[in-house]
Amino acid sequence: MRLHDTLERGLRDLRPIDGSTLRFYCCGPTVYGPAHIGNFRTFVMQDVFRRTLETGGMRTFHVRNVTDVDDKTIRDSQAAGVPLGEFTAGWLERFHRDCQALNCLPPHVEPGAVEHLPQQIAMIEALVEKGHAYAAEDGSVYFRIESFPEYGSLSHLDTRELSLGKTQQSRANADEYEKDSLADFVLWKARRPEDGPNFWKSPWGEGRPGWHLECSAMIQEYLGSDFDLHSGGVDLVFPHHENEIAQSRCACGGNFARHWFHITHLLVDGGKMSKSVGNLYTLDDLAEKGFTALEVRYVLIGAHYRKPLNFTLESLSGAREALAKLAKGARSLAERAGEGTMLDSVEFGPFESAWEALNDDLNTPGALGGIFTGLREASKLEGVDAARALAGLNRILRALGIELPEEEAAADVPAEIRALADERWQARLGKDWARSDEMRDQLAEMGWAVKDSKEGYELNPI
Ligand code: AMP
Ligand code: ZN
């Protein structure tokens, strides 16, 4: 697979360092509330990335952390009057439920920050010892960015207006600080009254780890100091990933991640999601509006990951139609393949172009287009040829994590309506137009619209 690399700013072939398993890390959710569909754009694209590699026969090792201690989790658990661990466990459960609904594969390892405190403290000790970190008067420990000349290489700081010299005196204690404020960042945060009971002992006194540190410590634990790929939403490039690189390379040596895969943000109605505008959607919000998680997934993979994706409710209706069309095509192919001819093939047949698109910088919209083209190409195939094409289709659908709806939603039509509509269809076939029109009106009075086509009719509630 060829994939864009943020560090090199270009496409690069992906080859596992150990020659067999692609080992990668994704920054996981901060569990202080339900994840929104923007977060899920990132997690779904990471899932397509992994599924594509696995469909191509590569083994993967997927590590994704859980941020279960930071400014926000502490603040909101305190406000809810619930112990931090209990609070974050509840939101993690919800996150898992959502991921499952979206058909995302669970990571192979999912470590939490709180259970990796000793590793984080050990990393700070190593940084202090090597002169990359210092304890300040406030009892916190900071990373000295001046001590790492390569700081800024991922986000290409050199091409931005900042310079290390200008701002090196400043310090940031908040987990998330302003973009473009270049500062020594916090590794260990001294205990504050508003943290309540959420503090731990360390050689520098009571406190808790800074947010950036947890990923470095867990990566060292599960992937070591050289691994294949690191991923997250584009907002993490600076400062989070820049800080991870600084911490890890200074504490552990090695080259850290070889490849950086960042997903561009999702926009809603052309702008940033916001609670006050009322367009910060969770899966539950969309379920209330009648949309399934698989329809959401379809929308999320409908745009290339390096382009902004503008989410609208109309795009969900479009996804429903596209999925129904896909399901119809797949059923027709299966009927022509006949029973007992399920083949597992390593070929993609008419879906080869879809597969190529996926392997070319994870071009998911190209892959979706390729599936529809493939279905048209396969529309005349019969028997074993159809079975082969069907196997190719199933493989590409697996790579995209698409599960097709079973049958069209005919089950919701009441039996008496269905009977009347069937009778009308017979009248139409017998060219009894008057009777057919009469029954159309009758159905309309009962709340159902009939739409005719060559193959049959469709019933929709009015
Ligand atoms: P968080 O739970 O805030 O730590 O974020 C989890 C993941 O979602 C991170 O990789 C973020 O970069 C990503 N993310 C946050 N907002 C968006 C968005 N609007 N679109 C895409 N990814 C996002
Ligand atoms: Zn991280």
PDB file of N, CA and C in Angstrom, residues 137-212:
ATOM      1  N   GLU A 137       9.500  25.281  40.024  1.00  0.00           N
ATOM      2  CA  GLU A 137       9.123  25.709  41.380  1.00  0.00           C
ATOM      3  C   GLU A 137       7.728  25.249  41.754  1.00  0.00           C
ATOM      4  N   ASP A 138       6.852  25.151  40.755  1.00  0.00           N
ATOM      5  CA  ASP A 138       5.465  24.782  41.078  1.00  0.00           C
ATOM      6  C   ASP A 138       5.282  23.289  41.348  1.00  0.00           C
ATOM      7  N   GLY A 139       6.386  22.516  41.374  1.00  0.00           N
ATOM      8  CA  GLY A 139       6.274  21.086  41.663  1.00  0.00           C
ATOM      9  C   GLY A 139       5.960  20.246  40.429  1.00  0.00           C
ATOM     10  N   SER A 140       5.801  20.902  39.297  1.00  0.00           N
ATOM     11  CA  SER A 140       5.567  20.168  38.050  1.00  0.00           C
ATOM     12  C   SER A 140       6.901  19.916  37.349  1.00  0.00           C
ATOM     13  N   VAL A 141       6.900  18.964  36.449  1.00  0.00           N
ATOM     14  CA  VAL A 141       8.113  18.681  35.674  1.00  0.00           C
ATOM     15  C   VAL A 141       7.821  19.003  34.211  1.00  0.00           C
ATOM     16  N   TYR A 142       8.752  19.683  33.570  1.00  0.00           N
ATOM     17  CA  TYR A 142       8.559  20.118  32.180  1.00  0.00           C
ATOM     18  C   TYR A 142       9.611  19.527  31.258  1.00  0.00           C
ATOM     19  N   PHE A 143       9.220  19.347  30.008  1.00  0.00           N
ATOM     20  CA  PHE A 143      10.174  18.951  28.973  1.00  0.00           C
ATOM     21  C   PHE A 143      10.816  20.219  28.411  1.00  0.00           C
ATOM     22  N   ARG A 144      12.126  20.186  28.304  1.00  0.00           N
ATOM     23  CA  ARG A 144      12.847  21.364  27.800  1.00  0.00           C
ATOM     24  C   ARG A 144      12.975  21.219  26.284  1.00  0.00           C
ATOM     25  N   ILE A 145      12.156  21.926  25.536  1.00  0.00           N
ATOM     26  CA  ILE A 145      12.167  21.677  24.087  1.00  0.00           C
ATOM     27  C   ILE A 145      13.472  22.133  23.424  1.00  0.00           C
ATOM     28  N   GLU A 146      14.123  23.064  24.059  1.00  0.00           N
ATOM     29  CA  GLU A 146      15.421  23.519  23.546  1.00  0.00           C
ATOM     30  C   GLU A 146      16.430  22.369  23.478  1.00  0.00           C
ATOM     31  N   SER A 147      16.215  21.346  24.318  1.00  0.00           N
ATOM     32  CA  SER A 147      17.180  20.244  24.391  1.00  0.00           C
ATOM     33  C   SER A 147      16.993  19.248  23.248  1.00  0.00           C
ATOM     34  N   PHE A 148      16.006  19.466  22.408  1.00  0.00           N
ATOM     35  CA  PHE A 148      15.744  18.536  21.305  1.00  0.00           C
ATOM     36  C   PHE A 148      15.648  19.347  20.014  1.00  0.00           C
ATOM     37  N   PRO A 149      16.786  19.543  19.356  1.00  0.00           N
ATOM     38  CA  PRO A 149      16.818  20.439  18.187  1.00  0.00           C
ATOM     39  C   PRO A 149      15.859  20.029  17.075  1.00  0.00           C
ATOM     40  N   GLU A 150      15.496  18.759  17.025  1.00  0.00           N
ATOM     41  CA  GLU A 150      14.593  18.342  15.949  1.00  0.00           C
ATOM     42  C   GLU A 150      13.137  18.643  16.258  1.00  0.00           C
ATOM     43  N   TYR A 151      12.891  19.265  17.402  1.00  0.00           N
ATOM     44  CA  TYR A 151      11.508  19.558  17.768  1.00  0.00           C
ATOM     45  C   TYR A 151      10.846  20.372  16.652  1.00  0.00           C
ATOM     46  N   GLY A 152       9.679  19.923  16.226  1.00  0.00           N
ATOM     47  CA  GLY A 152       8.958  20.671  15.185  1.00  0.00           C
ATOM     48  C   GLY A 152       9.060  20.061  13.805  1.00  0.00           C
ATOM     49  N   SER A 153       9.811  18.959  13.656  1.00  0.00           N
ATOM     50  CA  SER A 153      10.009  18.435  12.296  1.00  0.00           C
ATOM     51  C   SER A 153       8.734  17.839  11.712  1.00  0.00           C
ATOM     52  N   LEU A 154       7.890  17.259  12.542  1.00  0.00           N
ATOM     53  CA  LEU A 154       6.660  16.647  12.022  1.00  0.00           C
ATOM     54  C   LEU A 154       5.676  17.705  11.519  1.00  0.00           C
ATOM     55  N   SER A 155       5.544  18.766  12.307  1.00  0.00           N
ATOM     56  CA  SER A 155       4.572  19.804  11.934  1.00  0.00           C
ATOM     57  C   SER A 155       5.235  20.898  11.099  1.00  0.00           C
ATOM     58  N   HIS A 156       6.504  20.680  10.747  1.00  0.00           N
ATOM     59  CA  HIS A 156       7.232  21.611   9.891  1.00  0.00           C
ATOM     60  C   HIS A 156       7.234  23.012  10.474  1.00  0.00           C
ATOM     61  N   LEU A 157       7.612  23.068  11.739  1.00  0.00           N
ATOM     62  CA  LEU A 157       7.662  24.342  12.449  1.00  0.00           C
ATOM     63  C   LEU A 157       8.568  25.342  11.765  1.00  0.00           C
ATOM     64  N   ASP A 158       9.620  24.818  11.131  1.00  0.00           N
ATOM     65  CA  ASP A 158      10.593  25.712  10.506  1.00  0.00           C
ATOM     66  C   ASP A 158       9.957  26.571   9.431  1.00  0.00           C
ATOM     67  N   THR A 159       8.882  26.071   8.851  1.00  0.00           N
ATOM     68  CA  THR A 159       8.257  26.850   7.779  1.00  0.00           C
ATOM     69  C   THR A 159       7.149  27.740   8.333  1.00  0.00           C
ATOM     70  N   ARG A 160       6.923  27.656   9.629  1.00  0.00           N
ATOM     71  CA  ARG A 160       5.914  28.518  10.215  1.00  0.00           C
ATOM     72  C   ARG A 160       6.608  29.715  10.865  1.00  0.00           C
ATOM     73  N   GLU A 161       5.825  30.576  11.458  1.00  0.00           N
ATOM     74  CA  GLU A 161       6.424  31.821  11.939  1.00  0.00           C
ATOM     75  C   GLU A 161       7.194  31.685  13.239  1.00  0.00           C
ATOM     76  N   LEU A 162       6.993  30.565  13.883  1.00  0.00           N
ATOM     77  CA  LEU A 162       7.577  30.404  15.205  1.00  0.00           C
ATOM     78  C   LEU A 162       9.061  30.149  15.131  1.00  0.00           C
ATOM     79  N   SER A 163       9.736  30.492  16.192  1.00  0.00           N
ATOM     80  CA  SER A 163      11.109  30.029  16.300  1.00  0.00           C
ATOM     81  C   SER A 163      11.335  29.678  17.758  1.00  0.00           C
ATOM     82  N   LEU A 164      12.152  28.681  17.945  1.00  0.00           N
ATOM     83  CA  LEU A 164      12.387  28.228  19.306  1.00  0.00           C
ATOM     84  C   LEU A 164      12.882  29.366  20.184  1.00  0.00           C
ATOM     85  N   GLY A 165      13.773  30.180  19.626  1.00  0.00           N
ATOM     86  CA  GLY A 165      14.401  31.252  20.391  1.00  0.00           C
ATOM     87  C   GLY A 165      13.394  32.215  20.995  1.00  0.00           C
ATOM     88  N   LYS A 166      12.363  32.528  20.190  1.00  0.00           N
ATOM     89  CA  LYS A 166      11.412  33.548  20.614  1.00  0.00           C
ATOM     90  C   LYS A 166      10.636  33.196  21.865  1.00  0.00           C
ATOM     91  N   THR A 167      10.288  31.916  21.978  1.00  0.00           N
ATOM     92  CA  THR A 167       9.300  31.579  22.996  1.00  0.00           C
ATOM     93  C   THR A 167       9.807  30.599  24.038  1.00  0.00           C
ATOM     94  N   GLN A 168      11.104  30.357  24.041  1.00  0.00           N
ATOM     95  CA  GLN A 168      11.552  29.254  24.870  1.00  0.00           C
ATOM     96  C   GLN A 168      11.366  29.469  26.371  1.00  0.00           C
ATOM     97  N   GLN A 169      11.122  30.700  26.763  1.00  0.00           N
ATOM     98  CA  GLN A 169      10.937  30.924  28.197  1.00  0.00           C
ATOM     99  C   GLN A 169       9.573  30.468  28.679  1.00  0.00           C
ATOM    100  N   SER A 170       8.612  30.342  27.770  1.00  0.00           N
ATOM    101  CA  SER A 170       7.254  30.072  28.226  1.00  0.00           C
ATOM    102  C   SER A 170       7.050  28.591  28.528  1.00  0.00           C
ATOM    103  N   ARG A 171       5.987  28.333  29.260  1.00  0.00           N
ATOM    104  CA  ARG A 171       5.676  26.984  29.686  1.00  0.00           C
ATOM    105  C   ARG A 171       4.190  26.741  29.576  1.00  0.00           C
ATOM    106  N   ALA A 172       3.813  25.505  29.261  1.00  0.00           N
ATOM    107  CA  ALA A 172       2.382  25.194  29.192  1.00  0.00           C
ATOM    108  C   ALA A 172       2.063  24.091  30.184  1.00  0.00           C
ATOM    109  N   ASN A 173       1.090  24.363  31.042  1.00  0.00           N
ATOM    110  CA  ASN A 173       0.715  23.362  32.031  1.00  0.00           C
ATOM    111  C   ASN A 173      -0.592  22.665  31.666  1.00  0.00           C
ATOM    112  N   ALA A 174      -1.364  23.283  30.790  1.00  0.00           N
ATOM    113  CA  ALA A 174      -2.639  22.661  30.397  1.00  0.00           C
ATOM    114  C   ALA A 174      -2.358  21.502  29.454  1.00  0.00           C
ATOM    115  N   ASP A 175      -3.233  20.483  29.474  1.00  0.00           N
ATOM    116  CA  ASP A 175      -3.040  19.342  28.588  1.00  0.00           C
ATOM    117  C   ASP A 175      -3.128  19.762  27.138  1.00  0.00           C
ATOM    118  N   GLU A 176      -4.074  20.635  26.859  1.00  0.00           N
ATOM    119  CA  GLU A 176      -4.199  21.096  25.489  1.00  0.00           C
ATOM    120  C   GLU A 176      -3.903  22.582  25.477  1.00  0.00           C
ATOM    121  N   TYR A 177      -2.908  22.978  24.757  1.00  0.00           N
ATOM    122  CA  TYR A 177      -2.635  24.408  24.708  1.00  0.00           C
ATOM    123  C   TYR A 177      -2.771  24.898  23.281  1.00  0.00           C
ATOM    124  N   GLU A 178      -2.792  26.200  23.192  1.00  0.00           N
ATOM    125  CA  GLU A 178      -3.040  26.843  21.902  1.00  0.00           C
ATOM    126  C   GLU A 178      -2.087  26.346  20.835  1.00  0.00           C
ATOM    127  N   LYS A 179      -2.619  26.101  19.677  1.00  0.00           N
ATOM    128  CA  LYS A 179      -1.787  25.800  18.523  1.00  0.00           C
ATOM    129  C   LYS A 179      -0.813  26.954  18.366  1.00  0.00           C
ATOM    130  N   ASP A 180       0.376  26.644  17.940  1.00  0.00           N
ATOM    131  CA  ASP A 180       1.361  27.678  17.658  1.00  0.00           C
ATOM    132  C   ASP A 180       1.883  28.400  18.884  1.00  0.00           C
ATOM    133  N   SER A 181       1.574  27.897  20.082  1.00  0.00           N
ATOM    134  CA  SER A 181       2.309  28.486  21.209  1.00  0.00           C
ATOM    135  C   SER A 181       3.384  27.475  21.559  1.00  0.00           C
ATOM    136  N   LEU A 182       4.577  27.879  21.355  1.00  0.00           N
ATOM    137  CA  LEU A 182       5.698  26.969  21.511  1.00  0.00           C
ATOM    138  C   LEU A 182       6.207  27.095  22.932  1.00  0.00           C
ATOM    139  N   ALA A 183       6.175  26.009  23.659  1.00  0.00           N
ATOM    140  CA  ALA A 183       6.503  26.132  25.064  1.00  0.00           C
ATOM    141  C   ALA A 183       7.033  24.818  25.603  1.00  0.00           C
ATOM    142  N   ASP A 184       7.801  24.907  26.683  1.00  0.00           N
ATOM    143  CA  ASP A 184       8.165  23.701  27.407  1.00  0.00           C
ATOM    144  C   ASP A 184       6.845  23.106  27.891  1.00  0.00           C
ATOM    145  N   PHE A 185       6.640  21.841  27.629  1.00  0.00           N
ATOM    146  CA  PHE A 185       5.329  21.275  27.988  1.00  0.00           C
ATOM    147  C   PHE A 185       5.439  20.377  29.215  1.00  0.00           C
ATOM    148  N   VAL A 186       4.326  20.192  29.857  1.00  0.00           N
ATOM    149  CA  VAL A 186       4.339  19.537  31.167  1.00  0.00           C
ATOM    150  C   VAL A 186       4.359  18.011  31.043  1.00  0.00           C
ATOM    151  N   LEU A 187       5.213  17.381  31.848  1.00  0.00           N
ATOM    152  CA  LEU A 187       5.297  15.919  31.888  1.00  0.00           C
ATOM    153  C   LEU A 187       4.603  15.393  33.141  1.00  0.00           C
ATOM    154  N   TRP A 188       4.789  16.135  34.234  1.00  0.00           N
ATOM    155  CA  TRP A 188       4.170  15.765  35.503  1.00  0.00           C
ATOM    156  C   TRP A 188       3.513  17.021  36.072  1.00  0.00           C
ATOM    157  N   LYS A 189       2.251  16.923  36.401  1.00  0.00           N
ATOM    158  CA  LYS A 189       1.531  18.093  36.899  1.00  0.00           C
ATOM    159  C   LYS A 189       1.350  18.000  38.406  1.00  0.00           C
ATOM    160  N   ALA A 190       1.852  18.996  39.111  1.00  0.00           N
ATOM    161  CA  ALA A 190       1.728  18.988  40.574  1.00  0.00           C
ATOM    162  C   ALA A 190       0.258  19.001  40.964  1.00  0.00           C
ATOM    163  N   ARG A 191      -0.029  18.353  42.068  1.00  0.00           N
ATOM    164  CA  ARG A 191      -1.407  18.247  42.572  1.00  0.00           C
ATOM    165  C   ARG A 191      -2.020  19.631  42.807  1.00  0.00           C
ATOM    166  N   ARG A 192      -3.256  19.798  42.367  1.00  0.00           N
ATOM    167  CA  ARG A 192      -3.988  21.046  42.600  1.00  0.00           C
ATOM    168  C   ARG A 192      -5.264  20.718  43.364  1.00  0.00           C
ATOM    169  N   PRO A 193      -5.793  21.671  44.121  1.00  0.00           N
ATOM    170  CA  PRO A 193      -6.996  21.366  44.914  1.00  0.00           C
ATOM    171  C   PRO A 193      -8.144  20.856  44.045  1.00  0.00           C
ATOM    172  N   GLU A 194      -8.298  21.429  42.831  1.00  0.00           N
ATOM    173  CA  GLU A 194      -9.444  21.032  42.008  1.00  0.00           C
ATOM    174  C   GLU A 194      -9.331  19.607  41.441  1.00  0.00           C
ATOM    175  N   ASP A 195      -8.167  18.976  41.627  1.00  0.00           N
ATOM    176  CA  ASP A 195      -8.038  17.589  41.167  1.00  0.00           C
ATOM    177  C   ASP A 195      -8.734  16.604  42.108  1.00  0.00           C
ATOM    178  N   GLY A 196      -9.104  17.088  43.300  1.00  0.00           N
ATOM    179  CA  GLY A 196      -9.763  16.210  44.266  1.00  0.00           C
ATOM    180  C   GLY A 196      -8.869  15.035  44.616  1.00  0.00           C
ATOM    181  N   PRO A 197      -9.437  13.832  44.631  1.00  0.00           N
ATOM    182  CA  PRO A 197      -8.635  12.666  45.044  1.00  0.00           C
ATOM    183  C   PRO A 197      -7.769  12.095  43.915  1.00  0.00           C
ATOM    184  N   ASN A 198      -7.714  12.794  42.776  1.00  0.00           N
ATOM    185  CA  ASN A 198      -7.010  12.231  41.616  1.00  0.00           C
ATOM    186  C   ASN A 198      -5.557  12.678  41.560  1.00  0.00           C
ATOM    187  N   PHE A 199      -4.743  12.048  42.385  1.00  0.00           N
ATOM    188  CA  PHE A 199      -3.299  12.338  42.353  1.00  0.00           C
ATOM    189  C   PHE A 199      -2.546  11.064  42.734  1.00  0.00           C
ATOM    190  N   TRP A 200      -1.287  11.019  42.322  1.00  0.00           N
ATOM    191  CA  TRP A 200      -0.454   9.854  42.587  1.00  0.00           C
ATOM    192  C   TRP A 200       0.903  10.337  43.103  1.00  0.00           C
ATOM    193  N   LYS A 201       1.606   9.444  43.764  1.00  0.00           N
ATOM    194  CA  LYS A 201       2.930   9.791  44.306  1.00  0.00           C
ATOM    195  C   LYS A 201       3.985   9.682  43.204  1.00  0.00           C
ATOM    196  N   SER A 202       4.983  10.568  43.299  1.00  0.00           N
ATOM    197  CA  SER A 202       6.089  10.487  42.337  1.00  0.00           C
ATOM    198  C   SER A 202       7.330  11.041  43.018  1.00  0.00           C
ATOM    199  N   PRO A 203       8.503  10.870  42.403  1.00  0.00           N
ATOM    200  CA  PRO A 203       9.717  11.439  43.003  1.00  0.00           C
ATOM    201  C   PRO A 203       9.645  12.963  43.115  1.00  0.00           C
ATOM    202  N   TRP A 204       8.703  13.598  42.419  1.00  0.00           N
ATOM    203  CA  TRP A 204       8.602  15.072  42.447  1.00  0.00           C
ATOM    204  C   TRP A 204       7.416  15.541  43.271  1.00  0.00           C
ATOM    205  N   GLY A 205       6.856  14.628  44.009  1.00  0.00           N
ATOM    206  CA  GLY A 205       5.704  14.963  44.839  1.00  0.00           C
ATOM    207  C   GLY A 205       4.414  14.452  44.218  1.00  0.00           C
ATOM    208  N   GLU A 206       3.306  14.739  44.881  1.00  0.00           N
ATOM    209  CA  GLU A 206       2.017  14.241  44.404  1.00  0.00           C
ATOM    210  C   GLU A 206       1.570  14.997  43.149  1.00  0.00           C
ATOM    211  N   GLY A 207       0.900  14.285  42.299  1.00  0.00           N
ATOM    212  CA  GLY A 207       0.412  14.920  41.075  1.00  0.00           C
ATOM    213  C   GLY A 207      -0.082  13.875  40.101  1.00  0.00           C
ATOM    214  N   ARG A 208      -0.034  14.221  38.834  1.00  0.00           N
ATOM    215  CA  ARG A 208      -0.488  13.277  37.798  1.00  0.00           C
ATOM    216  C   ARG A 208       0.255  13.565  36.496  1.00  0.00           C
ATOM    217  N   PRO A 209       0.258  12.588  35.605  1.00  0.00           N
ATOM    218  CA  PRO A 209       1.034  12.785  34.368  1.00  0.00           C
ATOM    219  C   PRO A 209       0.365  13.790  33.437  1.00  0.00           C
ATOM    220  N   GLY A 210       1.161  14.450  32.611  1.00  0.00           N
ATOM    221  CA  GLY A 210       0.626  15.315  31.549  1.00  0.00           C
ATOM    222  C   GLY A 210       0.083  14.412  30.445  1.00  0.00           C
ATOM    223  N   TRP A 211      -0.795  14.935  29.643  1.00  0.00           N
ATOM    224  CA  TRP A 211      -1.498  14.113  28.648  1.00  0.00           C
ATOM    225  C   TRP A 211      -0.570  13.505  27.595  1.00  0.00           C
ATOM    226  N   HIS A 212       0.403  14.297  27.114  1.00  0.00           N
ATOM    227  CA  HIS A 212       1.233  13.808  26.004  1.00  0.00           C
ATOM    228  C   HIS A 212       2.052  12.579  26.375  1.00  0.00           C
TER     229      HIS A 212
END
